[in-house]
Tab-separated table of C-alpha atoms and ligand atoms in Angstrom:
chain	number	residue	atom	x	y	z
D	1	MET	CA	10.001	2.273	2.080
D	2	ALA	CA	8.298	2.922	5.420
D	3	PHE	CA	7.002	6.465	5.413
D	4	ASP	CA	9.077	8.576	7.785
D	5	ILE	CA	6.318	10.522	9.505
D	6	ALA	CA	8.580	12.240	12.052
D	7	ARG	CA	10.824	13.554	9.293
D	8	THR	CA	7.805	14.645	7.273
D	9	ARG	CA	6.180	16.506	10.151
D	10	ALA	CA	9.427	18.276	10.957
D	11	ALA	CA	9.168	19.923	7.539
D	12	TYR	CA	6.050	21.860	8.574
D	13	PRO	CA	6.749	24.694	11.041
D	14	ALA	CA	3.024	25.269	11.640
D	15	LEU	CA	2.592	21.806	13.138
D	16	THR	CA	4.513	22.937	16.202
D	17	GLU	CA	1.470	25.032	17.159
D	18	GLY	CA	-0.183	21.799	18.213
D	19	PHE	CA	-3.427	21.833	16.258
D	20	VAL	CA	-4.636	18.610	14.676
D	21	HIS	CA	-5.176	19.299	10.979
D	22	PHE	CA	-7.798	17.197	9.283
D	23	ASP	CA	-8.499	20.099	6.943
D	24	GLY	CA	-5.964	19.510	4.167
D	25	ALA	CA	-8.786	19.479	1.616
D	26	GLY	CA	-9.370	23.114	2.484
D	27	GLY	CA	-5.655	23.899	2.387
D	28	THR	CA	-2.604	22.190	3.824
D	29	GLN	CA	0.015	23.707	6.080
D	30	THR	CA	3.042	25.147	4.316
D	31	ALA	CA	6.357	23.311	4.037
D	32	ALA	CA	9.451	25.060	5.411
D	33	GLY	CA	11.180	25.039	2.030
D	34	VAL	CA	8.248	26.952	0.588
D	35	ILE	CA	8.433	29.628	3.251
D	36	ASP	CA	12.175	30.014	2.674
D	37	ALA	CA	11.804	30.209	-1.097
D	38	VAL	CA	9.093	32.863	-0.880
D	39	THR	CA	11.120	34.874	1.611
D	40	ASP	CA	14.275	34.605	-0.497
D	41	VAL	CA	12.530	36.137	-3.491
D	42	LEU	CA	10.962	38.859	-1.396
D	43	ARG	CA	14.403	39.735	-0.032
D	44	ALA	CA	16.166	39.574	-3.379
D	45	ALA	CA	16.437	42.233	-6.044
D	46	VAL	CA	13.575	41.376	-8.343
D	47	GLY	CA	12.430	43.345	-11.364
D	48	ASN	CA	9.615	42.939	-13.781
D	49	ARG	CA	10.472	40.281	-16.327
D	50	SER	CA	13.254	41.404	-18.602
D	51	ALA	CA	16.347	39.806	-20.090
D	52	ALA	CA	18.115	43.173	-19.957
D	53	PHE	CA	19.092	43.252	-16.272
D	54	ALA	CA	19.794	40.666	-13.604
D	55	PRO	CA	16.776	41.276	-11.328
D	56	GLY	CA	14.538	41.047	-14.396
D	57	ARG	CA	16.204	37.802	-15.419
D	58	ARG	CA	15.579	36.503	-11.908
D	59	SER	CA	11.831	36.954	-12.411
D	60	LEU	CA	11.983	35.178	-15.746
D	61	GLU	CA	13.824	32.317	-14.072
D	62	VAL	CA	11.316	32.095	-11.229
D	63	VAL	CA	8.417	31.761	-13.670
D	64	ALA	CA	10.254	29.226	-15.835
D	65	ALA	CA	11.170	27.163	-12.763
D	66	ALA	CA	7.562	27.098	-11.560
D	67	ARG	CA	6.350	25.947	-14.984
D	68	GLN	CA	8.961	23.184	-15.003
D	69	ALA	CA	8.094	22.096	-11.461
D	70	VAL	CA	4.365	21.845	-12.151
D	71	ALA	CA	5.130	20.047	-15.409
D	72	ASP	CA	7.169	17.489	-13.468
D	73	LEU	CA	4.391	17.078	-10.927
D	74	LEU	CA	1.705	16.394	-13.519
D	75	GLY	CA	3.598	14.829	-16.417
D	76	ALA	CA	3.173	17.882	-18.619
D	77	GLU	CA	5.394	20.171	-20.659
D	78	PRO	CA	6.482	23.468	-19.087
D	79	GLU	CA	5.109	25.375	-22.097
D	80	GLY	CA	1.719	23.851	-21.274
D	81	VAL	CA	1.586	25.164	-17.703
D	82	VAL	CA	-0.675	28.189	-17.199
D	83	LEU	CA	-0.164	29.754	-13.769
D	84	GLY	CA	-2.783	31.752	-11.938
D	85	PRO	CA	-4.219	32.851	-8.612
D	86	SER	CA	-6.663	29.975	-8.068
D	87	ALA	CA	-8.241	26.971	-9.718
D	88	THR	CA	-11.516	28.852	-9.844
D	89	ALA	CA	-10.025	31.833	-11.668
D	90	LEU	CA	-8.197	29.616	-14.169
D	91	THR	CA	-11.291	27.535	-14.899
D	92	TYR	CA	-13.323	30.697	-15.492
D	93	THR	CA	-10.666	31.901	-17.940
D	94	LEU	CA	-10.849	28.627	-19.831
D	95	ALA	CA	-14.651	28.455	-19.736
D	96	ARG	CA	-14.996	31.961	-21.152
D	97	THR	CA	-12.438	31.159	-23.837
D	98	LEU	CA	-13.989	27.870	-24.925
D	99	GLY	CA	-17.553	29.119	-24.455
D	100	ALA	CA	-16.953	31.915	-26.964
D	101	GLY	CA	-16.780	29.204	-29.615
D	102	TRP	CA	-19.909	27.296	-28.568
D	103	ARG	CA	-23.213	27.585	-30.438
D	104	PRO	CA	-26.833	26.801	-29.536
D	105	GLY	CA	-27.275	23.042	-29.714
D	106	ASP	CA	-23.718	22.376	-28.513
D	107	GLU	CA	-23.554	20.431	-25.278
D	108	VAL	CA	-21.341	20.347	-22.182
D	109	VAL	CA	-21.329	17.599	-19.589
D	110	VAL	CA	-20.688	18.379	-15.926
D	111	SER	CA	-21.057	16.196	-12.842
D	112	ARG	CA	-22.932	16.583	-9.588
D	113	LEU	CA	-19.939	15.125	-7.780
D	114	ASP	CA	-17.695	18.056	-8.643
D	115	HIS	CA	-16.633	21.094	-6.632
D	116	ASP	CA	-18.559	24.073	-7.993
D	117	ALA	CA	-15.335	25.458	-9.469
D	118	ASN	CA	-15.553	22.736	-12.156
D	119	VAL	CA	-19.307	23.140	-12.604
D	120	ARG	CA	-20.498	26.747	-12.521
D	121	PRO	CA	-17.943	28.258	-14.934
D	122	TRP	CA	-19.076	25.692	-17.528
D	123	VAL	CA	-22.778	26.100	-16.797
D	124	GLN	CA	-22.518	29.871	-17.077
D	125	ALA	CA	-20.431	29.713	-20.260
D	126	ALA	CA	-22.986	27.306	-21.747
D	127	GLU	CA	-25.843	29.632	-20.788
D	128	ALA	CA	-24.063	32.565	-22.408
D	129	ALA	CA	-23.612	30.566	-25.623
D	130	GLY	CA	-27.094	29.016	-25.649
D	131	ALA	CA	-25.488	25.585	-25.281
D	132	THR	CA	-27.105	22.722	-23.364
D	133	VAL	CA	-25.809	21.424	-20.016
D	134	ARG	CA	-26.055	17.711	-19.322
D	135	TRP	CA	-25.514	16.329	-15.844
D	136	ALA	CA	-23.684	13.185	-14.753
D	137	GLU	CA	-25.219	11.824	-11.551
D	138	PHE	CA	-23.464	10.015	-8.711
D	139	ASP	CA	-24.839	6.982	-6.880
D	140	ARG	CA	-26.322	8.327	-3.649
D	141	HIS	CA	-25.360	5.283	-1.609
D	142	THR	CA	-21.853	4.525	-2.794
D	143	GLY	CA	-20.889	8.009	-3.957
D	144	GLU	CA	-19.490	6.500	-7.152
D	145	LEU	CA	-19.781	8.330	-10.458
D	146	PRO	CA	-20.956	5.515	-12.778
D	147	THR	CA	-19.007	5.601	-16.019
D	148	GLY	CA	-21.752	3.900	-18.047
D	149	GLN	CA	-23.984	6.972	-18.004
D	150	TYR	CA	-21.464	8.905	-20.102
D	151	ALA	CA	-22.399	6.798	-23.161
D	152	ASP	CA	-25.832	8.463	-22.986
D	153	LEU	CA	-24.616	11.889	-21.914
D	154	ILE	CA	-21.997	12.303	-24.629
D	155	GLY	CA	-23.086	12.807	-28.219
D	156	GLU	CA	-22.044	14.387	-31.486
D	157	ARG	CA	-22.680	17.892	-30.180
D	158	THR	CA	-20.683	17.457	-26.943
D	159	ARG	CA	-17.948	20.080	-26.835
D	160	LEU	CA	-16.647	19.571	-23.335
D	161	VAL	CA	-16.764	17.086	-20.476
D	162	ALA	CA	-15.774	18.448	-17.053
D	163	VAL	CA	-15.116	15.933	-14.308
D	164	THR	CA	-13.237	15.643	-11.065
D	165	ALA	CA	-10.300	13.308	-10.485
D	166	GLY	CA	-11.160	13.249	-6.783
D	167	SER	CA	-14.213	14.494	-4.902
D	168	ASN	CA	-13.378	17.052	-2.225
D	169	ALA	CA	-16.544	15.995	-0.379
D	170	ILE	CA	-16.397	12.211	-0.141
D	171	GLY	CA	-13.127	11.329	-1.848
D	172	THR	CA	-14.527	9.436	-4.855
D	173	VAL	CA	-11.970	8.872	-7.611
D	174	PRO	CA	-14.022	8.452	-10.808
D	175	ASP	CA	-12.763	6.454	-13.780
D	176	VAL	CA	-11.528	9.561	-15.583
D	177	PRO	CA	-9.619	7.664	-18.335
D	178	ALA	CA	-12.822	5.834	-19.352
D	179	ILE	CA	-14.857	9.049	-19.309
D	180	ALA	CA	-12.151	10.803	-21.332
D	181	LYS	CA	-12.157	8.000	-23.876
D	182	ALA	CA	-15.899	8.413	-24.432
D	183	ALA	CA	-15.457	12.186	-24.766
D	184	HIS	CA	-12.570	11.917	-27.195
D	185	ALA	CA	-14.534	9.505	-29.388
D	186	VAL	CA	-16.744	12.470	-30.369
D	187	GLY	CA	-13.946	15.043	-30.360
D	188	ALA	CA	-14.983	16.670	-27.069
D	189	LEU	CA	-12.448	18.243	-24.721
D	190	VAL	CA	-11.968	16.881	-21.217
D	191	CYS	CA	-11.286	19.261	-18.329
D	192	VAL	CA	-10.286	17.458	-15.159
D	193	ASP	CA	-10.331	19.042	-11.716
D	194	GLY	CA	-7.250	17.657	-10.017
D	195	VAL	CA	-7.369	20.035	-7.061
D	196	HIS	CA	-8.316	17.329	-4.604
D	197	SER	CA	-6.590	14.343	-6.241
D	198	VAL	CA	-3.100	15.704	-6.974
D	199	PRO	CA	-2.054	16.004	-3.283
D	200	HIS	CA	-2.813	12.348	-2.674
D	201	GLY	CA	-0.769	10.416	-5.218
D	202	PRO	CA	1.236	10.514	-8.427
D	203	THR	CA	-0.555	12.211	-11.342
D	204	ASP	CA	-0.046	11.792	-15.052
D	205	LEU	CA	-1.869	14.031	-17.501
D	206	ALA	CA	-1.677	11.517	-20.353
D	207	SER	CA	-2.820	8.493	-18.316
D	208	LEU	CA	-5.814	10.450	-17.074
D	209	GLY	CA	-6.751	11.289	-20.642
D	210	ALA	CA	-7.220	14.898	-19.575
D	211	ASP	CA	-6.951	17.653	-22.163
D	212	VAL	CA	-6.785	20.158	-19.334
D	213	LEU	CA	-5.922	19.440	-15.702
D	214	VAL	CA	-6.255	21.967	-12.899
D	215	THR	CA	-4.431	21.926	-9.570
D	216	SER	CA	-3.964	24.295	-6.628
D	217	ALA	CA	-0.603	24.478	-4.859
D	218	TYR	CA	-2.080	25.334	-1.458
D	219	LYS	CA	-3.566	21.825	-1.347
D	220	TRP	CA	-0.074	20.301	-1.591
D	221	SER	CA	2.014	22.260	0.902
D	222	GLY	CA	2.514	25.295	-1.307
D	223	PRO	CA	1.231	28.861	-1.522
D	224	HIS	CA	-2.155	30.078	-2.713
D	225	LEU	CA	-1.525	29.786	-6.435
D	226	ALA	CA	-2.855	27.378	-9.030
D	227	ALA	CA	-1.985	25.891	-12.406
D	228	MET	CA	-3.901	24.659	-15.423
D	229	VAL	CA	-1.990	22.357	-17.752
D	230	ALA	CA	-2.528	21.083	-21.265
D	231	ASP	CA	-0.563	20.191	-24.346
D	232	PRO	CA	0.963	23.495	-25.555
D	233	ALA	CA	-0.537	22.746	-28.979
D	234	ARG	CA	-3.973	22.840	-27.358
D	235	TRP	CA	-3.298	26.269	-25.854
D	236	ALA	CA	-2.074	27.467	-29.239
D	237	GLU	CA	-5.552	26.776	-30.680
D	238	LEU	CA	-7.307	28.982	-28.114
D	239	ARG	CA	-7.565	32.748	-27.944
D	240	PRO	CA	-8.535	34.107	-24.532
D	241	THR	CA	-9.554	37.720	-24.168
D	242	LYS	CA	-6.474	39.657	-23.103
D	243	LEU	CA	-4.857	43.061	-22.934
D	244	VAL	CA	-3.536	44.261	-26.287
D	245	PRO	CA	0.116	44.733	-25.231
D	246	SER	CA	0.404	41.584	-23.072
D	247	SER	CA	2.257	38.578	-24.417
D	248	ASP	CA	0.429	36.515	-27.014
D	249	ALA	CA	2.790	33.588	-26.512
D	250	VAL	CA	1.659	30.247	-25.108
D	251	PRO	CA	1.065	29.782	-22.211
D	252	ASP	CA	1.512	33.445	-21.159
D	253	ARG	CA	-1.538	34.670	-22.993
D	254	PHE	CA	-3.819	32.908	-20.497
D	255	GLU	CA	-2.187	34.658	-17.544
D	256	TYR	CA	-3.506	38.025	-16.430
D	257	GLY	CA	-1.321	40.742	-14.981
D	258	THR	CA	2.049	40.549	-13.302
D	259	PRO	CA	2.474	37.256	-11.453
D	260	SER	CA	3.442	36.910	-7.816
D	261	PHE	CA	7.103	35.994	-8.307
D	262	ALA	CA	7.645	35.235	-4.638
D	263	LEU	CA	4.741	32.816	-4.447
D	264	LEU	CA	5.765	31.182	-7.712
D	265	ALA	CA	9.113	30.384	-6.109
D	266	GLY	CA	7.040	28.768	-3.369
D	267	VAL	CA	5.267	26.583	-5.931
D	268	THR	CA	8.621	25.240	-7.119
D	269	ALA	CA	9.710	24.630	-3.539
D	270	ALA	CA	6.465	22.793	-2.786
D	271	VAL	CA	7.073	20.441	-5.696
D	272	ASP	CA	10.628	19.900	-4.462
D	273	HIS	CA	9.214	19.151	-1.023
D	274	LEU	CA	6.922	16.468	-2.478
D	275	ALA	CA	9.842	15.086	-4.469
D	276	GLY	CA	11.731	14.706	-1.200
D	277	LEU	CA	9.067	12.760	0.690
D	278	ASP	CA	10.971	9.551	0.038
D	279	PRO	CA	14.564	10.327	1.043
D	280	ASP	CA	15.792	7.160	-0.662
D	281	ALA	CA	14.246	7.993	-4.008
D	282	VAL	CA	16.606	8.417	-6.934
D	283	GLY	CA	16.302	9.710	-10.462
D	284	ASP	CA	14.986	12.914	-11.915
D	285	ARG	CA	12.426	15.019	-10.088
D	286	ARG	CA	9.459	13.335	-11.753
D	287	ALA	CA	10.738	9.912	-10.643
D	288	ARG	CA	11.283	11.183	-7.102
D	289	LEU	CA	7.805	12.716	-7.094
D	290	ARG	CA	6.345	9.361	-8.036
D	291	ALA	CA	8.255	7.618	-5.243
D	292	GLY	CA	7.488	10.254	-2.619
D	293	LEU	CA	3.797	10.556	-3.428
D	294	THR	CA	3.406	6.773	-3.622
D	295	ALA	CA	4.895	6.451	-0.137
D	296	ALA	CA	2.694	9.262	1.169
D	297	GLN	CA	-0.358	7.675	-0.450
D	298	ALA	CA	0.226	4.368	1.324
D	299	HIS	CA	0.564	6.230	4.627
D	300	GLU	CA	-2.635	8.220	4.006
D	301	GLU	CA	-4.568	5.109	2.967
D	302	ALA	CA	-3.660	3.310	6.182
D	303	LEU	CA	-4.946	6.302	8.158
D	304	LEU	CA	-8.102	6.387	6.042
D	305	ASP	CA	-8.810	2.710	6.812
D	306	GLN	CA	-8.270	3.418	10.509
D	307	LEU	CA	-10.599	6.434	10.403
D	308	LEU	CA	-13.327	4.654	8.437
D	309	ALA	CA	-13.240	1.659	10.788
D	310	GLY	CA	-13.437	3.961	13.807
D	311	LEU	CA	-16.344	5.941	12.411
D	312	ALA	CA	-18.183	2.751	11.388
D	313	ALA	CA	-17.901	1.498	14.962
D	314	ARG	CA	-19.762	4.554	16.248
D	315	PRO	CA	-23.504	4.161	15.677
D	316	ALA	CA	-24.148	7.871	16.116
D	317	VAL	CA	-21.955	8.642	13.127
D	318	THR	CA	-23.241	8.516	9.554
D	319	VAL	CA	-20.575	8.450	6.855
D	320	TYR	CA	-21.596	9.527	3.349
D	321	GLY	CA	-20.527	7.337	0.430
D	322	SER	CA	-18.305	4.299	0.244
D	323	PRO	CA	-16.533	4.657	-3.089
D	324	ALA	CA	-14.166	1.835	-4.003
D	325	ARG	CA	-11.393	4.170	-5.124
D	326	ARG	CA	-11.066	7.291	-3.045
D	327	CYS	CA	-8.879	10.054	-1.749
D	328	PRO	CA	-8.472	10.016	2.061
D	329	THR	CA	-11.446	12.284	2.601
D	330	VAL	CA	-14.573	11.513	4.596
D	331	SER	CA	-17.833	13.408	5.142
D	332	PHE	CA	-19.958	12.479	8.111
D	333	ARG	CA	-22.610	13.659	10.543
D	334	VAL	CA	-23.145	12.946	14.203
D	335	ALA	CA	-26.733	12.140	15.164
D	336	GLY	CA	-28.521	15.011	16.837
D	337	MET	CA	-25.816	17.578	16.109
D	338	SER	CA	-25.589	20.044	13.294
D	339	PRO	CA	-22.350	19.734	11.287
D	340	ALA	CA	-21.426	23.251	12.387
D	341	ALA	CA	-21.906	22.310	16.058
D	342	THR	CA	-19.739	19.210	15.615
D	343	GLN	CA	-17.088	21.283	13.868
D	344	GLN	CA	-17.200	23.880	16.644
D	345	ALA	CA	-16.932	21.291	19.420
D	346	LEU	CA	-13.965	19.654	17.701
D	347	GLY	CA	-12.479	23.058	16.962
D	348	ASP	CA	-12.676	24.007	20.633
D	349	ALA	CA	-10.538	20.942	21.355
D	350	GLY	CA	-7.913	21.907	18.763
D	351	PHE	CA	-9.113	19.752	15.857
D	352	CYS	CA	-9.382	21.532	12.503
D	353	LEU	CA	-12.115	20.137	10.249
D	354	SER	CA	-14.454	21.726	7.700
D	355	SER	CA	-18.218	21.730	7.840
D	356	GLY	CA	-20.900	22.733	5.360
D	357	ASP	CA	-20.823	21.942	1.640
D	358	TYR	CA	-17.177	22.938	1.000
D	359	TYR	CA	-18.476	24.174	-2.389
D	360	ALA	CA	-19.425	20.613	-3.387
D	361	TYR	CA	-22.755	22.321	-3.918
D	362	GLU	CA	-24.425	19.841	-6.256
D	363	TYR	CA	-23.423	16.853	-4.130
D	364	PHE	CA	-25.037	18.211	-0.989
D	365	GLN	CA	-28.078	19.545	-2.848
D	366	THR	CA	-28.647	16.125	-4.421
D	367	MET	CA	-28.225	14.386	-1.087
D	368	GLY	CA	-30.766	16.754	0.459
D	369	LEU	CA	-28.199	17.695	3.104
D	370	ARG	CA	-27.256	21.175	2.089
D	371	ASP	CA	-30.049	23.148	3.688
D	372	SER	CA	-29.491	21.411	7.010
D	373	GLY	CA	-25.797	22.236	7.112
D	374	GLY	CA	-24.022	19.749	4.845
D	375	ALA	CA	-21.597	17.522	6.733
D	376	VAL	CA	-18.338	17.513	8.655
D	377	ARG	CA	-15.242	16.670	6.623
D	378	ALA	CA	-12.145	14.899	7.867
D	379	SER	CA	-9.469	15.020	5.215
D	380	ILE	CA	-6.174	13.282	5.753
D	381	TYR	CA	-2.838	14.556	4.503
D	382	HIS	CA	0.593	13.005	4.660
D	383	TYR	CA	1.559	14.813	7.869
D	384	ASN	CA	-1.304	13.222	9.820
D	385	THR	CA	-0.581	10.362	12.215
D	386	ALA	CA	-2.352	7.264	13.507
D	387	ASP	CA	-2.331	8.880	16.935
D	388	GLU	CA	-4.194	11.901	15.557
D	389	VAL	CA	-6.855	9.646	14.073
D	390	ASP	CA	-7.277	7.907	17.449
D	391	ARG	CA	-7.502	11.270	19.176
D	392	LEU	CA	-10.115	12.510	16.719
D	393	LEU	CA	-12.239	9.412	17.327
D	394	ALA	CA	-11.862	9.807	21.105
D	395	GLU	CA	-12.797	13.476	20.853
D	396	LEU	CA	-15.877	12.580	18.822
D	397	ASP	CA	-16.875	10.237	21.657
D	398	ALA	CA	-16.293	12.975	24.199
D	399	VAL	CA	-18.316	15.456	22.157
D	400	THR	CA	-21.239	13.116	21.685
D	401	ASP	CA	-21.165	11.950	25.314
D	402	ARG	CA	-21.230	15.565	26.487
D	403	THR	CA	-24.195	16.424	24.306
D	404	GLY	CA	-25.947	13.141	25.115
D	405	THR	CA	-26.368	12.212	21.484
D	406	MET	CA	-24.279	9.058	21.419
D	407	VAL	CA	-26.337	5.950	20.724
D	408	ARG	CA	-24.393	2.966	21.975
I	1	PLP	C1	-11.905	19.801	-5.774
I	1	PLP	C2	-11.703	21.279	-5.764
I	1	PLP	N1	-11.766	21.951	-6.918
I	1	PLP	C3	-11.572	23.279	-6.975
I	1	PLP	C4	-11.325	24.009	-5.847
I	1	PLP	C5	-11.131	25.493	-5.952
I	1	PLP	O1	-9.781	25.776	-5.782
I	1	PLP	P1	-9.275	27.287	-5.642
I	1	PLP	O2	-9.491	27.675	-4.223
I	1	PLP	O3	-7.834	27.226	-6.018
I	1	PLP	O4	-10.077	28.107	-6.584
I	1	PLP	C6	-11.256	23.353	-4.600
I	1	PLP	C7	-11.034	24.118	-3.364
I	1	PLP	O5	-11.354	23.700	-2.291
I	1	PLP	C8	-11.449	21.950	-4.567
I	1	PLP	O6	-11.382	21.274	-3.431
């Protein structure tokens, strides 16, 4: 179906403020259904989880619904969905848990393409255990993460391979299934950071080959909460540190403290929003998610092509990486301007973009760009329009003309 952009935009109250949001990678705007769901729970009688009274049952239902929604989004089982405040917090929980079982001589493999949230928790857990960290390198020109290197990086002592399903810096979508296959051949676990990939297309835990997949709802129209999913049998093997009286059931034992019931209702509503992106879609929620996200992906990819062509036509602009498979995310610099100055100039004109390293620390260190300010990031989400891309390109021209840096 043709993606109905007017209908989609109407679902985001914040878009009426008039800003142009190319900052979805840092957090998308919130869908109306999410706001309503959060408000409904805040207004309702809600108790701590208990089957004994109705408000307590409501909390139980909210949590169960959020687990089911995330399971539908990722192709997981609800009992395998661990909910938490952020992807970073969840990954630290897992790293501490797994790291407690590592020994000197064990190895973990991380990548320099990843957001630091899927690097540092593993590096620090390895250090604490005396385990060895091995690094997968990206190609500096293309921004690809060559799969072949994993044959050398992975060995008998590899316990874990952590890799991104989509770079939040330059969009690269690595061949995660192939990497996972190499890891599984030696019995290593695979932890996949899906924070940047999940908003941009259908996701399936099994097809990725991920043992653990992490996602953050605020990157796909929801509230600031995250989830970490795995086969429930996998969670059953692991024993995180926890309070003595808190539930030892799976997946609850990985969750710390009383959850935010209102925001969890927002997670469910965000998944329902994604499932409604294609109004003609039929079937269960997972089928409708596939249809809606496929339609949104086609829309985003057309905008990405438009943006890349526009940037390539501007000699003052340097775009980093040209990965064959990518999320709609582009890092660039304008000649003679610091990334922060470009961001500020665009920001003054109502365009919201990130600048810096966006925590893709190893990428920008390796590129030698970090100390001089990283880059500017334009990240496309399904509520963006072709007109917004044109306006961004025109504003870049205006900015560079004003500062006299445009080389034509
Ligand atoms: C690819 C990627 N991984 C992990 C994170 C961290 O997510 P959170 O803010 O939920 O900890 C981000 C946040 O920007 C990200 O883009």
